[in-house]
XYZ file of C-alpha atoms in Angstrom:
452
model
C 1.972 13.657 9.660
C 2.263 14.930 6.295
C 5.776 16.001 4.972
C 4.283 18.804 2.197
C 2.884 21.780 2.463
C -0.290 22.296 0.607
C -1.795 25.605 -1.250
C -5.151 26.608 -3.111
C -7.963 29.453 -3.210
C -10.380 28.737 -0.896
C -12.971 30.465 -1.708
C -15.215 30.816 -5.190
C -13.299 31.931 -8.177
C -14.899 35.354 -9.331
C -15.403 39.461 -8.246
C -16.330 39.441 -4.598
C -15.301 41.241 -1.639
C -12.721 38.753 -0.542
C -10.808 35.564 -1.723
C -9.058 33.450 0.928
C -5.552 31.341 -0.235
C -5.064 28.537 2.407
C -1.605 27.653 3.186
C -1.533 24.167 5.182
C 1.756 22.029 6.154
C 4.680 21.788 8.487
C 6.551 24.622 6.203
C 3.625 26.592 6.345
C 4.441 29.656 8.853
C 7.790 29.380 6.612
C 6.722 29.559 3.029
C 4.541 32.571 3.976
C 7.164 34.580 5.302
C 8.515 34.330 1.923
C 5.987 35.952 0.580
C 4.903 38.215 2.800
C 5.567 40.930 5.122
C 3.653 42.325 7.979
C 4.426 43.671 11.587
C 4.833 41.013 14.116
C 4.808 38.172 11.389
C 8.504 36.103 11.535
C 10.217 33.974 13.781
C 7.246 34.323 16.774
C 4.211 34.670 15.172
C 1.485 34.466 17.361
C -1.353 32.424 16.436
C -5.080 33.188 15.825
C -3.982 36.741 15.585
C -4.164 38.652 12.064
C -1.439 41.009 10.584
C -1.808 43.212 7.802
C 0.827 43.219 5.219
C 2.165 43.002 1.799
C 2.058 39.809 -0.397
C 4.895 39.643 -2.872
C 5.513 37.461 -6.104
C 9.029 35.753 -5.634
C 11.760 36.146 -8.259
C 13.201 32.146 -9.650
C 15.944 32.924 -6.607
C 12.891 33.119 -4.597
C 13.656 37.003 -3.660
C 10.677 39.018 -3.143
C 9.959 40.691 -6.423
C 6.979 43.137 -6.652
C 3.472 43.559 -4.580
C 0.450 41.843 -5.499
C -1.762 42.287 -2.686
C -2.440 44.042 0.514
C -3.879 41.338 2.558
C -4.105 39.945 6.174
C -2.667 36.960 7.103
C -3.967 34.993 9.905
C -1.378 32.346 10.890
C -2.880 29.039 12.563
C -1.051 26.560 14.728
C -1.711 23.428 14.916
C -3.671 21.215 16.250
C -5.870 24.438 16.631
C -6.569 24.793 12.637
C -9.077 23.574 10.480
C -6.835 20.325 9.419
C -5.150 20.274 12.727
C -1.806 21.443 10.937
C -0.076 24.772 10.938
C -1.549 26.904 8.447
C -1.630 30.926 7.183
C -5.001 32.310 5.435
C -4.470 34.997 3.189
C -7.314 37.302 3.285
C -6.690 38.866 -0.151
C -9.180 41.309 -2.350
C -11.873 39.462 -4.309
C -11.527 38.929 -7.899
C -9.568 36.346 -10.107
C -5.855 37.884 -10.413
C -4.887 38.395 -6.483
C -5.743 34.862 -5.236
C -4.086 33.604 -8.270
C -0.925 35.127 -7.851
C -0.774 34.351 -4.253
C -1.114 30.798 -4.599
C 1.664 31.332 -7.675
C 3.599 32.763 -5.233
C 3.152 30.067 -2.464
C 4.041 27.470 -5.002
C 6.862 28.912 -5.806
C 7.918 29.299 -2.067
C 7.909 25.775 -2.374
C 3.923 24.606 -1.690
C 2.023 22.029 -4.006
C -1.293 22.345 -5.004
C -4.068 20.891 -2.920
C -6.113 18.345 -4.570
C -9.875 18.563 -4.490
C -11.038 18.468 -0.300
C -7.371 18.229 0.596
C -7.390 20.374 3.425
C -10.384 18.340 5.024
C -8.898 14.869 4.321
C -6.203 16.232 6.376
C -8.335 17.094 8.837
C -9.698 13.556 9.166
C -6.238 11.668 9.017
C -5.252 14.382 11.683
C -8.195 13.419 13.903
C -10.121 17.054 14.281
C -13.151 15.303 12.211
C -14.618 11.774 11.259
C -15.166 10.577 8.364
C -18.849 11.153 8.088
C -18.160 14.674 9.409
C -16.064 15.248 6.757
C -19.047 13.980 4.425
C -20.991 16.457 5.846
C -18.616 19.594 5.140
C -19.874 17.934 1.182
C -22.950 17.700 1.950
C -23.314 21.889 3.462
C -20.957 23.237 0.797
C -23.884 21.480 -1.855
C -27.469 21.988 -0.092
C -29.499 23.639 -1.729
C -32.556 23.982 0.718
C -32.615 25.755 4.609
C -33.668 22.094 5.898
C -30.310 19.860 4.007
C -27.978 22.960 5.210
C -29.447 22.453 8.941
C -29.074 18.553 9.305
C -25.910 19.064 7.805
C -24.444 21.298 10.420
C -25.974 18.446 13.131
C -24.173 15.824 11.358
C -21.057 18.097 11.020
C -21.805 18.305 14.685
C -21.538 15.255 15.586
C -25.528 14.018 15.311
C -24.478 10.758 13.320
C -20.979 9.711 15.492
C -23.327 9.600 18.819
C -25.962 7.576 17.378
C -23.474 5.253 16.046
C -21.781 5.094 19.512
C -24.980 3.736 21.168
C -24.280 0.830 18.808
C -21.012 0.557 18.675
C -19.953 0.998 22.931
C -22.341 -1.957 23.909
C -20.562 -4.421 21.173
C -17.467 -3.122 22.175
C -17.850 -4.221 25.583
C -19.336 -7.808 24.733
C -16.617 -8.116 22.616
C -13.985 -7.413 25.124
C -15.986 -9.863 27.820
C -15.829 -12.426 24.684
C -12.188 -12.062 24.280
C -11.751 -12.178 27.936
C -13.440 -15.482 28.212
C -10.981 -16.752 26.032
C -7.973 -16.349 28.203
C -9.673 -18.575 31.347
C -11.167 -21.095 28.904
C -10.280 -23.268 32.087
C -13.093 -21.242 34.092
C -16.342 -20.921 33.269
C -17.982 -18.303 35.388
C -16.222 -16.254 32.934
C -17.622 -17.466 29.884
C -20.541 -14.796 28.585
C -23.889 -16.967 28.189
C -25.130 -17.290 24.758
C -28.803 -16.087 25.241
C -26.931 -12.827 26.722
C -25.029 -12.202 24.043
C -28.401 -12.556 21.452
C -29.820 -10.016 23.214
C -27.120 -7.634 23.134
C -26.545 -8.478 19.267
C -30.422 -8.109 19.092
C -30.346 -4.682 20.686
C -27.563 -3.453 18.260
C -29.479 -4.712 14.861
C -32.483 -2.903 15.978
C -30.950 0.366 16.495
C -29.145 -0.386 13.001
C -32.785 -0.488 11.724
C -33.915 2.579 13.434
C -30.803 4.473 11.698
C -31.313 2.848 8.292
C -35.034 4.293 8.459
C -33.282 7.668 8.307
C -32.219 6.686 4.945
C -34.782 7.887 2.461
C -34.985 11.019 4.101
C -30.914 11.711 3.562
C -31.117 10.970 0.012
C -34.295 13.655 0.190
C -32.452 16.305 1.905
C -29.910 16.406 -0.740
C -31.937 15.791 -3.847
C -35.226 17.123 -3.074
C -39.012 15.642 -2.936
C -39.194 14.253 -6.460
C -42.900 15.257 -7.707
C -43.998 13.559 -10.485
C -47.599 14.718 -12.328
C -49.320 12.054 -14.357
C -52.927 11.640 -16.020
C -54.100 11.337 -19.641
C -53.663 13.473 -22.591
C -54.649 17.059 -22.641
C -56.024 16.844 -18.510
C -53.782 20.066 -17.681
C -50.562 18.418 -16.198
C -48.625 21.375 -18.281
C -50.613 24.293 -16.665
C -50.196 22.385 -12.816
C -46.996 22.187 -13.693
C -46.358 26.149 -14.447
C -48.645 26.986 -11.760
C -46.126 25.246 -9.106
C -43.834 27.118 -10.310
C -45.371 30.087 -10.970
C -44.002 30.288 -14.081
C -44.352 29.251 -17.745
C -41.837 26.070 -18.372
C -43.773 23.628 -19.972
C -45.599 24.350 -23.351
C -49.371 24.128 -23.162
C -51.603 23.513 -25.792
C -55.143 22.247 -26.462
C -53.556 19.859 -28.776
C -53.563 16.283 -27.034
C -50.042 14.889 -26.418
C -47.786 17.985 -26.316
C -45.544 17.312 -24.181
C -43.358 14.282 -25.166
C -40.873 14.123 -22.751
C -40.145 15.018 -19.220
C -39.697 18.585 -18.084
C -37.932 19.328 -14.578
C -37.601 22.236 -12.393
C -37.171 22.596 -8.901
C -38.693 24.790 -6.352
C -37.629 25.362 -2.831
C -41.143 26.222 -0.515
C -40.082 26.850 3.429
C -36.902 24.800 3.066
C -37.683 22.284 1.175
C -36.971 21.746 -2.169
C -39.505 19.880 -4.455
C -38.471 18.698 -8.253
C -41.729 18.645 -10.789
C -41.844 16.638 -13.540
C -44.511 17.108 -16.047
C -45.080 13.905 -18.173
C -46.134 13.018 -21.317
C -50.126 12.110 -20.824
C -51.451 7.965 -20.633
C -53.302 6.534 -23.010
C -54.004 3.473 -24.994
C -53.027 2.879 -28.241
C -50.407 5.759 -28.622
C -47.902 6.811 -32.180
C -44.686 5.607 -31.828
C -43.245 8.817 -30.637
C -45.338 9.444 -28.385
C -45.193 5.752 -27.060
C -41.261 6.350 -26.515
C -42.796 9.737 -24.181
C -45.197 7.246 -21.933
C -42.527 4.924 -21.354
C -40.489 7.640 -20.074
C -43.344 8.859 -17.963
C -43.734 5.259 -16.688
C -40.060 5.321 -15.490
C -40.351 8.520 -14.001
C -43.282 7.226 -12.176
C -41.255 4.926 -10.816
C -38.980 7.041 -9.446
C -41.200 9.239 -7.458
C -41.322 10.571 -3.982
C -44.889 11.804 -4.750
C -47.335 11.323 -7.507
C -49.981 13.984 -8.269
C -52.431 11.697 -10.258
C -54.784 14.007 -12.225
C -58.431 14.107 -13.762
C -60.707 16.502 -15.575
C -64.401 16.072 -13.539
C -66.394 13.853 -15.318
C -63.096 11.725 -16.780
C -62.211 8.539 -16.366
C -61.554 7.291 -12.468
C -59.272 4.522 -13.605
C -56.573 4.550 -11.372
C -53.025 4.181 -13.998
C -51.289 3.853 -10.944
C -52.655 1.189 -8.888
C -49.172 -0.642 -8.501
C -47.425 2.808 -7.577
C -45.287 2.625 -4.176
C -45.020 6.617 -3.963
C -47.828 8.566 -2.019
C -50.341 9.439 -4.761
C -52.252 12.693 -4.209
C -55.357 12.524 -6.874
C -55.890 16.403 -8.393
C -59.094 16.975 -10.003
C -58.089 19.537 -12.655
C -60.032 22.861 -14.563
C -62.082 23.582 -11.436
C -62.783 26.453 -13.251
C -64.684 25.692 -15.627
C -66.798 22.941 -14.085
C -69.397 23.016 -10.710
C -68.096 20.686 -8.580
C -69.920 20.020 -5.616
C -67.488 17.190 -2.925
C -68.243 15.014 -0.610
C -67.089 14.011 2.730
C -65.628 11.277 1.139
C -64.483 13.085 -2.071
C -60.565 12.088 -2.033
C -59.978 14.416 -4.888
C -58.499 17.948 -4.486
C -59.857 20.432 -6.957
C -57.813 22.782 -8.201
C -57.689 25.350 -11.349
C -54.288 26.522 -13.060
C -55.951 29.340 -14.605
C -57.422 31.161 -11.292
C -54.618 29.474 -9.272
C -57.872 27.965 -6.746
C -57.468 24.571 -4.954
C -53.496 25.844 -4.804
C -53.159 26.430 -1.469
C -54.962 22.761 -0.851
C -52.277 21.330 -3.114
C -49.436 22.446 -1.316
C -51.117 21.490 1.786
C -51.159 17.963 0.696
C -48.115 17.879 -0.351
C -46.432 19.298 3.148
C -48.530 16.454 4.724
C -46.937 14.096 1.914
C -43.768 15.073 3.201
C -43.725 14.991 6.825
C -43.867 11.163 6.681
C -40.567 11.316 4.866
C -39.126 12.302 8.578
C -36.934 14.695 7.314
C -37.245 16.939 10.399
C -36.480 14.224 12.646
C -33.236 13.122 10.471
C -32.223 17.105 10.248
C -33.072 17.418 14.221
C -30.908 13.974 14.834
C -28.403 15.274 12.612
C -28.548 11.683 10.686
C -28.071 12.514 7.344
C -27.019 9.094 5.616
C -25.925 8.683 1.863
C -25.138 5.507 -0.123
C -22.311 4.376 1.261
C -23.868 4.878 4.922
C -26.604 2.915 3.510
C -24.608 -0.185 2.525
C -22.545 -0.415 5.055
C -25.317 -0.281 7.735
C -27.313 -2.689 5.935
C -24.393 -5.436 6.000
C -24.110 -4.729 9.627
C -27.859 -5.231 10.163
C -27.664 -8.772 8.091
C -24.677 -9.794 9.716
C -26.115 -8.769 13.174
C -28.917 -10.870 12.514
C -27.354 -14.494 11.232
C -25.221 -13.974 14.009
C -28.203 -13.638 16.787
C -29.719 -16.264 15.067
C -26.725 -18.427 15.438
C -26.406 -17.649 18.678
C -29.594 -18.737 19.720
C -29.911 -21.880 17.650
C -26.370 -22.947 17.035
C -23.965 -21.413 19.551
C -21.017 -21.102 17.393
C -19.167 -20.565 20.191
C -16.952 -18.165 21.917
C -14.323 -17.677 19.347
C -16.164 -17.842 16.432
C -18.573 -15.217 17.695
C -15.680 -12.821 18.694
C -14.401 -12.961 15.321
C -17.725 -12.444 13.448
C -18.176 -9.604 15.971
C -15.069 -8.181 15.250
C -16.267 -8.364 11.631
C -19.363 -6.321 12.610
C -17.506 -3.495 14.429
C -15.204 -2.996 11.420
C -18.176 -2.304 9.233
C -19.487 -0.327 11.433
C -16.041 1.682 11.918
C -16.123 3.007 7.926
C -19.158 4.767 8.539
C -17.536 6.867 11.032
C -13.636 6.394 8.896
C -12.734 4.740 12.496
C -11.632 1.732 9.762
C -10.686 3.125 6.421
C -8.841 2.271 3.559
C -6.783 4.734 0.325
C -9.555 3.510 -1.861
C -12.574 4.587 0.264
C -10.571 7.928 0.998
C -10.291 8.652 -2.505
C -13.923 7.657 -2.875
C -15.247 9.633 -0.365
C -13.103 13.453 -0.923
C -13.452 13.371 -4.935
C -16.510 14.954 -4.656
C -15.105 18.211 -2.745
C -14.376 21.056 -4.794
C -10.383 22.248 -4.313
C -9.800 24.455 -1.346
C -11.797 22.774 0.764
């Protein structure tokens, strides 16, 4: 339990209709009656119901001194608040002086300031969240597209505590059989067979796997589908590139090797949010400037979700990106101003930045790009894993493995196997914050914004 009381704005800084001050502690139904007076607010306030009232500055002897606000405050007691603490929300009017001044006033009752996601750390150490949960709160405060907002509501949810307890409540059990078996080491029909406990281990590293193929689609989610357009000099990646976005970004010129560096934007289409990056164009034997432009292209290449590859008709069919682990959709470009007549086996989508045809076919590719990405099934599972999911999921799925592989080769034995398994379940108990530590803490809640 903490011993302060904690105070910040809670909403953006800025003219608006409202700003919200949170007020969160064991002094906080106490502070705010310093600062404010309302009908039915003092000694028996009644929780989860608002009064309307005055908020005062305070005087240094901490007298009320003259109005800043009129306001509702909504007291909160806990466990039934947001970080499971007793805490007042000012609902003050929007705009930069009134929040200020409340939390001036607050502070001066005798509240700190939060630090950046205070109030939800709290809510984690005071069990109303997990740690991941928590994450999520990030992760929906920063989305940016329908579909990251909606799989982080299912994680906030709940979606990725459940799918970790189908790993963790089997291992759990084994583990207490294991330790068990090592208070009758006298009988053995209490010992837990070997081949058993592979299969159980087995079990657990393959639902590891199943979660860890969520990955790429979490780091999607929050970033967006990295598009990356690439093709010689002069082949129209510049006018593609402003006809995605339906707008003019990238200079275009009949000059060969404008562009010289990357250009970025983003576009969201139906929830999803693509990034295009128009790239300096391939080519043997380039200047030295330019060169430095390829090498950048190269790199971005590397980075890609998707690659649109593209060609004028009648170009070269050298494929520049035969070594290229992204999806690569190949665009045949300027379908205006050639007859092109396909195939059935023509692999090439036409399309023309000028009279925006073969558009529509583009986008339809890249939706179908997308969809193996599985970011509908990670937003409907509400599995929305970042890095440090990542990591620790893939030590659990190594160490699940040597120890099945033990098992059924080596038999380590009882103890040795409750201990690596013990190991195991730790890992897997900082995903959820089950197992935590200051420094992961501190890791994990510098990214909030204060207030949150």
């Amino acid at each position: 339990m903490h011993q302060d009381t904690i105070v910040a704005v809670a909403t953006p800084e800025g003219e608006g209709g409202l700003a919200v001050v949170r007020l969160s502690g064991p002094e906080a139904f106490a502070l705010a009656g310093q600062v404010f007076e309302g009908e039915g607010f003092g000694s028996e306030i009644d929780s989860h119901r608002a009064v309307y009232g005055i908020l005062f500055s305070l005087t240094d002897s901490k007298e009320k001194n003259y109005a800043i606000d009129q306001v509702l405050a909504l007291p909160l007691r806990g466990p039934r608040s947001y970080t499971g603490e007793d805490t007042v929300e000012f609902f003050c009017h929007g705009g930069r002086m009134a929040a200020r001044r409340a939390v001036a006033a607050c502070r001066k009752a005798g509240a700190r300031p939060a630090g950046p996601g205070e109030f939800t750390r709290r809510a984690f150490l005071n069990g109303k969240i997990s740690l991941d949960q928590a994450e999520a709160v990030a992760d929906l405060i920063h989305a940016e597209s329908e579909a990251a907002a909606r799989g982080a509501v299912r994680q906030l949810l709940g979606g990725l505590d459940r799918q970790l307890a189908e790993i963790e409540t089997p291992l759990l059990d084994l583990l207490a059989r294991i330790e068990g078996s090592l208070e009758f080491v006298d009988e053995e029909e209490v010992a837990v067979a070997p081949a058993e406990i592979a299969t159980t281990i087995r079990e657990a590293g393959g639902k590891v796997a199943e979660l860890l193929a969520m990955a790429p689609a979490g780091r999607l989610l929050r970033e967006g589908i990295h598009v990356v357009l690439a093709g010689p000099p002069n082949v129209g990646k510049s006018s593609l590139f402003n006809a995605l976005l339906e707008e003019d970004r990238a200079i275009v010129d009949g000059e060969a090797g404008t562009t010289r560096d990357v250009v970025s934007a983003r576009v969201t289409r139906e929830g999803t949010v693509f990034v295009f990056h128009d790239t300096a164009g391939l080519r043997h034997d380039p200047g030295r400037v330019e060169k430095m432009g390829i090498d950048r292209t190269w790199k971005k290449v590397g980075e890609a979700d998707i690659v649109l590859l593209l060609r004028e008709p009648g170009g070269s069919s050298e494929d520049h990106l035969a070594a290229c682990e992204a999806p690569v959709i190949r665009v045949r470009t300027k379908a205006d101003r050639n007859k092109i007549v396909k195939s059935l086996k023509d692999k090439e989508l036409s399309v023309s930045s000028t009279t925006g045809a073969g558009l529509p076919d583009l986008w339809s590719a890249l939706d179908l790009a997308v969809r193996g990405f599985r970011l509908q099934e990670a937003v409907s599972l509400g599995v929305v894993l970042n890095e440090r999911h990542q990591h620790k999921l893939e030590t659990c799925r190594e160490d699940l493995h040597l120890l099945a592989h033990q098992l059924e080769n080596e038999n380590p034995g009882d103890e040795v196997t409750g201990t690596m398994l013990s190991a195991i379940l730790s890992r897997l108990g900082e995903v959820s914050g089950r197992v935590f530590t200051e420094q992961l803490l501190e890791s994990v809640f510098q990214r909030f914004c204060v207030g949150k």
